[in-house]
Amino acid sequence: MIVSKFGGTSVGSAKNINKVIQIVSNKNEKTVVVVSALGGITNLLINASELAKIGDIEYETTLAEIKSRHDKTIEELFKEEDRDQIKIYVSNVLGQLKETLNGVFLLKDLSDKSLAKIVSTGEIISSFIIARSMKNQGLNAVLKDSRELIKTDSNYINALINNDLTYNNINTFIKSNTNDIIVFPGFIASDSKNETTTLGRGGSDFTAAIIAKAVNADVLEIWTDVSGMFSANPKLVKQAKPIQQISYQEAMELSHFGAKVIYPPTIQPVLDKKIPILIKNTLAPSEKGTLISKNINGNQSIVKGISHIENIALLTLEGNGMVGVPGISKRLFESLSQEKINIKFITQASSEHSICLAIDVSEAKKAKETIDKQFEFEIIQKKIKPLVVEKDLAIIALVGDNMKSHQGISGKMFSVLGNNNVNIRAIAQGSTEKNISAVIAKRNVKKALNSLHAAFFESHIKQINLFIVGIGNVGGKLLEQIKQQQEFLLNKLHLNLKVIAISNSKKMFFEPDGVDLSNWKTLLNSEGKTADLNEFYKNVKNLNLQNSVFVDNTANNDVPKQYINYIKDSVAVVACNKIACSSEYDNYMNLKQLSREYNAPFLFETNVGAGLPIIDTLNNLIASGDKITEIQAVLSGSLNFIFNYFNDKTSFYDVVKQAGIEGFTEPDPRIDLSGVDVMRKILILIRESGVEMELEDIDNNSFLPQSSLDADSVDDFMETLKTEAKHFNQIRQEAETKGCRLKYVAEYKNGKAKVGLQHITKDHPFYNLDGKDNIVLFYTNRYKEQPLIIKGAGAGADVTASGIFGDIIRTGNK
Ligand code: ADP
Ligand code: ASP
Ligand code: MG
């Protein structure tokens, strides 16, 4: 015999009920079908009860919604001629419900007995509709009210089964029954006085397990809306996969810690008889699902799943008066048990100085009152402190039978959480070592689940979540490169790069599942919101994704002010924007220091020499114990381009304009031509060499005439390049007569730095520097006579974008 339970979503609509009937009609042995209320109805019933209890007439609206949900299903499920009869039955049941709710409303009192009666309505109606529909479709089915067979105590909301009586009743009934299919309402039962009781939220699973045990079924099938028990809640972890096989104990632990796909008490009855449980998807019946059984075959992973419970409160009882005093824990647990408060997690400090408990937050107030009362005497004597209650927490648990025989699982768990800036409030390891659980802030749940899942189940794949500000020349190229490389990175480097948000100065667009990079311009324009740096930051913070990287492709002064916020949230920062690293030394150092503290990389390779590996090389020299003694460099791709192409056939104005068009200058060319851009770059190299220096400490010997220096706007400035043509021609001719070339050189020597135009002779390594190339000569303790030279394209959107790309990949290696 098979016992098949269909959950709320499986019977949530006429379409799904037909799927259920299809599944059941394919069975060729006797089948017991246990059904839940239509999805969402139990919640509505509870909601209506609560409204009625506080005297809010709005309960009638909820009631109307309950009625219309059922009416709609009946209309879609039944032929016109059958509908009336069914509707009469349903309106009868709903009429009784209305009366009970009205009583609650008038008395403003909701007893557990009334509540059980109210919520039982969902299963009473659903089982009636489903059994009737089966019969109408020609199946040999019968409905049996579970309340006649499943007998419990009078704890109406979480009733305990009277085992002997119940198993006997079920057995006798089923043995004498000749139908192919028996439909039972799940969740509901009755006490010795035949009053309706319920088995706790999610209790239909338990009904099915009791019946399975009573009839010694071959298998207990739990049909739901997902294809099995997943390695983590699939609604929160996209990469989660169904677990093919799992032991009873593992399933029990996972469900205890929140994997609500199966109600925890369900497992015990079938475990007693070693009846396997098969979790299947009603919406995709051909998928394998999860088999829960005693013996599991094949290679099993050490960690089977990760589950979590939200809405947790942590209670800490603490005090010197607890040390070595017997009976404290007993009193603590007894007082909670008297109030029927369920403890989900316990840890005790080895000093016995404190005990930590986790419970559902809804019970925190009651717990505080009862515990403070229990220890009133000790609290007055200051031997124990009043109970401390912390809220907005969650429990996250790793589960696996084999964890006990493997070391380092908890270490890995904590380092993964630590790396993602998830603070752990308390830790517990079950005595069976089948679970390790930790209490964390509720807001970190999604991040914690995803990063733990990545570490334990997708160890080979790391998802990096990108938030990109600045999508002009450089940013646009970056998006292009990411799109092109995504597959390669996934296959070769096991990195899954996802662009979660993009923004320019006008609009910003967020897509938590990843922006479609073949369509980003349209998405930004049609669906983007008004750009706002603070809002952007808030969104990143709220999404709270693991391995997040903020990418600044702008030359904007305000964007870098946000770096500190990102870093403090453990979001890595990758910038081609030089403002932050060339601002006050303290600010630069602070960012670097915070980056270490929060384990959030702060990378800016493209600040100097675009994609050339200049800063990386410098960092490697320093890290390996070398010391920089002198730097000589041509660091401005734009100035190099300009002086390379400035000759007697072109005007200075034209070459500057051309450099702008080609994207080699900063958006404001004055930054390049004044030498400020080069000053910033050499400053960054000096600082990365370990020397403290400010921008003002650098000598800038400008080649610009006063009128250009004084220009107020870009246009005025460009104009002066025309009017001062003579000045520029003269500079060029002076160099030419000496057989020299003009290079804008940055130098650092003997602790001093300067930038300026220099006459470069033929024998100098800078002489043949083409186009927009950069060159850097590092003289160090190791490279004394012959410097270490890095040379290559130092400007341009493509190479800059690839430098940023490199930094992004590097954040993945943290
Ligand atoms: P039903 O109405 O069928 O009883 P439930 O809503 O009680 O369904 O349980 C199924 C839901 O459990 C899934 O939709 C999923 O959101 C949630 N869930 C939580 N953790 C897990 C997990 N580890 N594996 C599968 N589902 C899970
Ligand atoms: N309908 C009940 C609930 O929602 C029981 C169940 O679905 O298992 O809790
Ligand atoms: Mg359920």
CSV table of C-alpha atoms in Angstrom, one decimal, residues 368-722:
chain,number,residue,atom,x,y,z
A,368,LYS,CA,11.5,36.7,29.7
A,369,GLU,CA,8.6,37.0,32.1
A,370,THR,CA,8.7,33.5,33.2
A,371,ILE,CA,12.5,33.2,33.5
A,372,ASP,CA,12.9,36.5,35.4
A,373,LYS,CA,10.2,35.3,37.8
A,374,GLN,CA,11.8,31.9,38.2
A,375,PHE,CA,15.1,33.5,39.2
A,376,GLU,CA,13.6,36.5,41.0
A,377,PHE,CA,15.4,35.7,44.2
A,378,GLU,CA,18.9,35.4,42.6
A,379,ILE,CA,18.3,38.5,40.5
A,380,ILE,CA,17.5,40.6,43.6
A,381,GLN,CA,20.7,39.2,45.2
A,382,LYS,CA,22.6,40.1,42.0
A,383,LYS,CA,23.8,36.6,41.7
A,384,ILE,CA,22.1,36.3,38.3
A,385,LYS,CA,21.4,39.1,35.8
A,386,PRO,CA,17.9,39.6,34.4
A,387,LEU,CA,17.5,37.6,31.2
A,388,VAL,CA,19.0,39.3,28.2
A,389,VAL,CA,16.8,38.9,25.0
A,390,GLU,CA,18.2,39.6,21.5
A,391,LYS,CA,15.9,39.6,18.5
A,392,ASP,CA,16.2,39.8,14.7
A,393,LEU,CA,18.3,36.6,14.7
A,394,ALA,CA,18.3,33.4,12.7
A,395,ILE,CA,19.8,29.9,13.1
A,396,ILE,CA,21.7,28.4,10.3
A,397,ALA,CA,22.7,24.7,10.5
A,398,LEU,CA,24.9,22.3,8.6
A,399,VAL,CA,23.7,18.8,8.6
A,400,GLY,CA,25.3,15.5,7.7
A,401,ASP,CA,25.7,12.0,9.2
A,402,ASN,CA,29.3,11.9,8.2
A,403,MET,CA,30.4,15.2,9.7
A,404,LYS,CA,31.6,13.6,12.9
A,405,SER,CA,34.3,11.7,11.1
A,406,HIS,CA,35.6,14.7,9.3
A,407,GLN,CA,37.7,17.4,10.9
A,408,GLY,CA,37.6,21.1,9.9
A,409,ILE,CA,34.0,21.3,8.9
A,410,SER,CA,33.1,23.9,11.7
A,411,GLY,CA,36.4,25.7,10.9
A,412,LYS,CA,35.4,26.0,7.3
A,413,MET,CA,31.9,27.1,8.2
A,414,PHE,CA,33.1,29.9,10.5
A,415,SER,CA,35.8,31.1,8.1
A,416,VAL,CA,33.3,31.3,5.2
A,417,LEU,CA,30.9,33.3,7.4
A,418,GLY,CA,33.7,35.4,8.7
A,419,ASN,CA,35.0,36.2,5.2
A,420,ASN,CA,31.6,37.4,4.3
A,421,ASN,CA,31.3,39.6,7.4
A,422,VAL,CA,28.6,37.5,9.0
A,423,ASN,CA,29.0,37.7,12.7
A,424,ILE,CA,28.2,34.6,14.7
A,425,ARG,CA,26.4,35.2,18.0
A,426,ALA,CA,26.3,31.6,19.3
A,427,ILE,CA,27.4,28.2,18.2
A,428,ALA,CA,26.1,24.7,19.0
A,429,GLN,CA,27.0,21.3,17.9
A,430,GLY,CA,24.4,18.6,18.4
A,431,SER,CA,25.6,15.8,20.7
A,432,THR,CA,25.2,13.3,17.8
A,433,GLU,CA,27.5,15.6,15.7
A,434,LYS,CA,25.1,15.4,12.9
A,435,ASN,CA,24.6,19.2,12.9
A,436,ILE,CA,26.6,22.3,13.6
A,437,SER,CA,24.4,25.3,14.1
A,438,ALA,CA,25.1,29.0,14.5
A,439,VAL,CA,23.0,32.0,15.5
A,440,ILE,CA,23.4,35.0,13.1
A,441,ALA,CA,21.6,38.2,12.3
A,442,LYS,CA,18.5,37.6,10.3
A,443,ARG,CA,19.5,40.1,7.7
A,444,ASN,CA,22.5,37.9,6.9
A,445,VAL,CA,20.6,34.7,6.2
A,446,LYS,CA,20.6,34.8,2.5
A,447,LYS,CA,24.2,35.7,2.2
A,448,ALA,CA,25.2,33.1,4.8
A,449,LEU,CA,23.2,30.3,3.1
A,450,ASN,CA,24.6,31.2,-0.3
A,451,SER,CA,28.2,31.5,0.7
A,452,LEU,CA,28.1,28.3,2.8
A,453,HIS,CA,26.3,26.5,-0.1
A,454,ALA,CA,29.0,27.7,-2.4
A,455,ALA,CA,31.7,26.5,-0.1
A,456,PHE,CA,30.3,23.1,0.7
A,457,PHE,CA,28.4,22.2,-2.5
A,458,GLU,CA,29.8,24.2,-5.3
A,459,SER,CA,33.4,24.3,-4.0
A,460,HIS,CA,34.6,24.6,-7.6
A,461,ILE,CA,32.3,27.6,-8.5
A,462,LYS,CA,32.4,31.0,-6.9
A,463,GLN,CA,29.8,33.6,-7.7
A,464,ILE,CA,31.0,37.2,-7.8
A,465,ASN,CA,28.3,39.8,-7.7
A,466,LEU,CA,29.2,43.1,-9.4
A,467,PHE,CA,27.7,46.5,-8.8
A,468,ILE,CA,29.0,48.8,-11.5
A,469,VAL,CA,28.9,52.6,-11.5
A,470,GLY,CA,30.1,54.3,-14.6
A,471,ILE,CA,29.2,52.6,-17.9
A,472,GLY,CA,30.5,55.1,-20.4
A,473,ASN,CA,33.7,54.4,-22.4
A,474,VAL,CA,35.5,52.2,-19.9
A,475,GLY,CA,32.4,50.8,-18.2
A,476,GLY,CA,30.8,49.9,-21.5
A,477,LYS,CA,33.9,48.0,-22.6
A,478,LEU,CA,34.0,46.3,-19.2
A,479,LEU,CA,30.4,45.0,-19.7
A,480,GLU,CA,31.3,43.8,-23.1
A,481,GLN,CA,34.3,41.9,-21.9
A,482,ILE,CA,32.4,40.4,-19.0
A,483,LYS,CA,29.7,39.2,-21.4
A,484,GLN,CA,32.3,37.7,-23.7
A,485,GLN,CA,34.3,36.0,-20.9
A,486,GLN,CA,31.5,34.8,-18.7
A,487,GLU,CA,31.5,31.2,-20.0
A,488,PHE,CA,35.2,30.9,-20.1
A,489,LEU,CA,35.6,32.1,-16.5
A,490,LEU,CA,33.0,29.6,-15.4
A,491,ASN,CA,34.6,26.7,-17.1
A,492,LYS,CA,38.2,27.6,-16.6
A,493,LEU,CA,38.4,29.6,-13.4
A,494,HIS,CA,35.2,28.4,-11.9
A,495,LEU,CA,34.1,32.0,-11.4
A,496,ASN,CA,30.5,32.9,-12.0
A,497,LEU,CA,30.6,36.7,-12.7
A,498,LYS,CA,27.2,38.3,-12.3
A,499,VAL,CA,26.4,42.0,-12.9
A,500,ILE,CA,23.7,42.8,-10.4
A,501,ALA,CA,23.5,46.5,-10.9
A,502,ILE,CA,24.7,49.2,-13.3
A,503,SER,CA,24.5,53.0,-13.1
A,504,ASN,CA,25.5,56.0,-15.0
A,505,SER,CA,25.0,59.6,-13.8
A,506,LYS,CA,21.4,59.6,-14.8
A,507,LYS,CA,20.0,56.1,-14.2
A,508,MET,CA,20.6,53.0,-12.2
A,509,PHE,CA,19.2,49.5,-12.7
A,510,PHE,CA,19.3,46.5,-10.3
A,511,GLU,CA,18.5,42.9,-11.2
A,512,PRO,CA,19.3,40.5,-8.3
A,513,ASP,CA,19.4,37.6,-10.7
A,514,GLY,CA,21.9,39.2,-13.0
A,515,VAL,CA,21.5,41.9,-15.6
A,516,ASP,CA,21.1,40.6,-19.2
A,517,LEU,CA,24.3,41.9,-20.7
A,518,SER,CA,23.0,41.7,-24.3
A,519,ASN,CA,20.3,44.2,-23.5
A,520,TRP,CA,21.7,46.4,-20.7
A,521,LYS,CA,21.3,49.7,-22.4
A,522,THR,CA,17.6,49.2,-23.0
A,523,LEU,CA,17.0,47.8,-19.6
A,524,LEU,CA,18.7,50.8,-18.0
A,525,ASN,CA,16.8,53.3,-20.0
A,526,SER,CA,13.4,51.6,-19.8
A,527,GLU,CA,13.4,50.1,-16.3
A,528,GLY,CA,16.2,52.1,-14.6
A,529,LYS,CA,15.4,54.4,-11.7
A,530,THR,CA,16.9,57.9,-11.2
A,531,ALA,CA,20.6,57.5,-10.3
A,532,ASP,CA,21.4,58.2,-6.7
A,533,LEU,CA,24.7,57.1,-5.0
A,534,ASN,CA,23.1,56.8,-1.6
A,535,GLU,CA,20.2,54.7,-2.9
A,536,PHE,CA,22.6,52.6,-4.9
A,537,TYR,CA,24.6,51.9,-1.7
A,538,LYS,CA,21.4,51.1,0.2
A,539,ASN,CA,20.3,48.6,-2.4
A,540,VAL,CA,23.7,46.9,-2.3
A,541,LYS,CA,23.6,46.7,1.4
A,542,ASN,CA,20.0,45.4,1.5
A,543,LEU,CA,20.7,42.7,-1.1
A,544,ASN,CA,23.6,41.7,1.1
A,545,LEU,CA,25.0,39.2,-1.4
A,546,GLN,CA,28.2,37.2,-0.9
A,547,ASN,CA,31.4,38.2,-2.8
A,548,SER,CA,30.0,41.6,-3.7
A,549,VAL,CA,32.2,44.0,-5.7
A,550,PHE,CA,31.6,47.7,-6.2
A,551,VAL,CA,33.2,48.9,-9.4
A,552,ASP,CA,33.9,52.6,-9.9
A,553,ASN,CA,34.6,53.4,-13.5
A,554,THR,CA,34.0,57.1,-13.1
A,555,ALA,CA,36.3,60.1,-12.7
A,556,ASN,CA,33.7,61.5,-10.3
A,557,ASN,CA,34.6,63.2,-7.0
A,558,ASP,CA,31.6,61.9,-5.0
A,559,VAL,CA,31.7,58.2,-5.8
A,560,PRO,CA,34.9,57.5,-3.9
A,561,LYS,CA,33.3,59.0,-0.7
A,562,GLN,CA,31.2,55.9,-0.6
A,563,TYR,CA,34.1,53.4,-0.7
A,564,ILE,CA,34.3,53.4,3.1
A,565,ASN,CA,30.7,52.3,3.4
A,566,TYR,CA,31.1,49.5,1.0
A,567,ILE,CA,34.3,48.2,2.6
A,568,LYS,CA,32.8,48.3,6.0
A,569,ASP,CA,30.1,46.0,4.6
A,570,SER,CA,32.8,43.7,3.3
A,571,VAL,CA,32.0,44.7,-0.3
A,572,ALA,CA,35.2,44.8,-2.3
A,573,VAL,CA,36.0,48.0,-4.2
A,574,VAL,CA,37.6,48.0,-7.6
A,575,ALA,CA,38.3,51.5,-9.0
A,576,CYS,CA,39.9,53.1,-12.0
A,577,ASN,CA,38.9,56.4,-10.4
A,578,LYS,CA,42.1,57.8,-8.9
A,579,ILE,CA,40.5,60.3,-6.5
A,580,ALA,CA,40.5,58.1,-3.4
A,581,CYS,CA,44.1,57.0,-3.6
A,582,SER,CA,45.4,60.5,-4.4
A,583,SER,CA,43.3,62.3,-1.8
A,584,GLU,CA,44.8,63.0,1.7
A,585,TYR,CA,47.2,60.4,2.8
A,586,ASP,CA,45.1,59.6,5.9
A,587,ASN,CA,42.1,58.8,3.8
A,588,TYR,CA,44.1,56.5,1.5
A,589,MET,CA,45.6,54.7,4.4
A,590,ASN,CA,42.3,54.5,6.2
A,591,LEU,CA,40.8,52.7,3.2
A,592,LYS,CA,43.7,50.3,2.9
A,593,GLN,CA,43.5,49.6,6.6
A,594,LEU,CA,39.7,49.0,6.6
A,595,SER,CA,40.1,46.8,3.6
A,596,ARG,CA,42.3,44.5,5.6
A,597,GLU,CA,40.1,44.7,8.7
A,598,TYR,CA,36.9,43.9,6.8
A,599,ASN,CA,38.6,41.4,4.4
A,600,ALA,CA,37.2,43.4,1.5
A,601,PRO,CA,39.8,43.9,-1.3
A,602,PHE,CA,40.4,47.5,-2.4
A,603,LEU,CA,42.0,47.3,-5.8
A,604,PHE,CA,43.0,50.1,-8.2
A,605,GLU,CA,45.5,48.7,-10.6
A,606,THR,CA,44.1,50.9,-13.4
A,607,ASN,CA,44.9,54.1,-11.4
A,608,VAL,CA,48.4,53.9,-13.0
A,609,GLY,CA,49.1,52.8,-16.6
A,610,ALA,CA,45.6,51.5,-17.4
A,611,GLY,CA,45.8,47.7,-17.8
A,612,LEU,CA,49.6,47.5,-17.3
A,613,PRO,CA,50.6,45.4,-14.2
A,614,ILE,CA,52.4,48.3,-12.5
A,615,ILE,CA,50.8,48.4,-9.0
A,616,ASP,CA,50.7,44.6,-8.8
A,617,THR,CA,54.4,44.4,-9.7
A,618,LEU,CA,55.2,47.1,-7.2
A,619,ASN,CA,53.2,45.3,-4.5
A,620,ASN,CA,55.0,42.1,-5.2
A,621,LEU,CA,58.4,43.8,-5.0
A,622,ILE,CA,57.6,45.3,-1.6
A,623,ALA,CA,56.0,42.1,-0.3
A,624,SER,CA,59.1,40.2,-1.2
A,625,GLY,CA,61.2,42.6,0.9
A,626,ASP,CA,62.5,44.9,-1.8
A,627,LYS,CA,62.7,48.7,-1.4
A,628,ILE,CA,62.0,51.3,-4.1
A,629,THR,CA,64.8,53.8,-4.4
A,630,GLU,CA,63.8,55.7,-7.5
A,631,ILE,CA,61.0,55.8,-10.0
A,632,GLN,CA,61.1,57.4,-13.5
A,633,ALA,CA,58.1,57.2,-15.6
A,634,VAL,CA,56.0,58.4,-18.4
A,635,LEU,CA,52.5,57.9,-17.0
A,636,SER,CA,50.3,59.9,-19.2
A,637,GLY,CA,49.0,58.0,-22.2
A,638,SER,CA,47.3,61.2,-23.3
A,639,LEU,CA,50.3,63.5,-23.0
A,640,ASN,CA,52.5,60.9,-24.7
A,641,PHE,CA,50.0,60.6,-27.5
A,642,ILE,CA,49.7,64.4,-27.8
A,643,PHE,CA,53.5,65.1,-27.9
A,644,ASN,CA,54.1,62.1,-30.3
A,645,TYR,CA,51.6,63.5,-32.8
A,646,PHE,CA,52.3,67.2,-32.4
A,647,ASN,CA,54.6,68.2,-35.3
A,648,ASP,CA,55.0,71.0,-37.8
A,649,LYS,CA,52.0,69.8,-39.7
A,650,THR,CA,49.5,69.7,-36.9
A,651,SER,CA,48.4,72.3,-34.4
A,652,PHE,CA,48.6,71.6,-30.6
A,653,TYR,CA,44.8,72.2,-30.4
A,654,ASP,CA,44.0,69.6,-33.0
A,655,VAL,CA,46.1,66.8,-31.4
A,656,VAL,CA,44.6,67.5,-28.0
A,657,LYS,CA,41.1,67.4,-29.5
A,658,GLN,CA,42.0,64.1,-31.3
A,659,ALA,CA,43.3,62.6,-28.0
A,660,GLY,CA,39.9,63.4,-26.5
A,661,ILE,CA,38.0,61.9,-29.3
A,662,GLU,CA,40.0,58.7,-29.1
A,663,GLY,CA,39.2,58.5,-25.3
A,664,PHE,CA,42.8,58.9,-24.1
A,665,THR,CA,42.2,62.0,-22.0
A,666,GLU,CA,40.2,62.4,-18.9
A,667,PRO,CA,36.7,63.8,-19.5
A,668,ASP,CA,38.2,67.1,-18.5
A,669,PRO,CA,41.5,67.4,-20.6
A,670,ARG,CA,42.8,70.1,-18.1
A,671,ILE,CA,43.4,67.3,-15.6
A,672,ASP,CA,45.9,65.7,-18.1
A,673,LEU,CA,47.5,68.8,-19.6
A,674,SER,CA,48.0,70.6,-16.2
A,675,GLY,CA,50.0,67.5,-15.1
A,676,VAL,CA,47.5,66.8,-12.2
A,677,ASP,CA,46.7,63.4,-13.6
A,678,VAL,CA,50.4,62.5,-13.7
A,679,MET,CA,51.0,63.9,-10.2
A,680,ARG,CA,48.2,61.7,-8.9
A,681,LYS,CA,49.7,58.6,-10.6
A,682,ILE,CA,53.2,59.1,-9.3
A,683,LEU,CA,51.8,59.9,-5.9
A,684,ILE,CA,50.0,56.6,-5.9
A,685,LEU,CA,53.1,54.7,-6.8
A,686,ILE,CA,55.1,56.5,-4.1
A,687,ARG,CA,52.5,55.7,-1.5
A,688,GLU,CA,52.3,52.0,-2.7
A,689,SER,CA,56.1,52.0,-2.2
A,690,GLY,CA,55.4,52.7,1.5
A,691,VAL,CA,56.2,56.4,1.6
A,692,GLU,CA,53.9,59.0,3.1
A,693,MET,CA,53.4,61.9,0.7
A,694,GLU,CA,50.7,64.4,-0.2
A,695,LEU,CA,49.9,65.8,-3.7
A,696,GLU,CA,51.1,69.3,-2.7
A,697,ASP,CA,54.6,67.8,-2.0
A,698,ILE,CA,55.1,67.1,-5.7
A,699,ASP,CA,56.8,69.7,-7.9
A,700,ASN,CA,54.8,70.5,-11.0
A,701,ASN,CA,56.6,72.3,-13.6
A,702,SER,CA,53.7,73.1,-16.0
A,703,PHE,CA,54.3,73.7,-19.7
A,704,LEU,CA,50.9,75.5,-20.0
A,705,PRO,CA,50.8,79.2,-20.5
A,706,GLN,CA,49.1,81.3,-17.8
A,707,SER,CA,46.0,81.9,-19.9
A,708,SER,CA,45.4,78.1,-20.2
A,709,LEU,CA,46.0,77.6,-16.5
A,710,ASP,CA,43.4,80.4,-15.8
A,711,ALA,CA,40.7,79.0,-18.1
A,712,ASP,CA,37.4,78.4,-16.2
A,713,SER,CA,35.8,75.9,-18.5
A,714,VAL,CA,36.9,73.1,-20.8
A,715,ASP,CA,35.7,75.2,-23.8
A,716,ASP,CA,37.7,78.2,-22.7
A,717,PHE,CA,40.7,76.1,-22.1
A,718,MET,CA,40.5,74.5,-25.6
A,719,GLU,CA,40.2,78.0,-27.0
A,720,THR,CA,43.5,79.1,-25.3
A,721,LEU,CA,45.2,76.1,-27.0
A,722,LYS,CA,44.4,77.9,-30.3
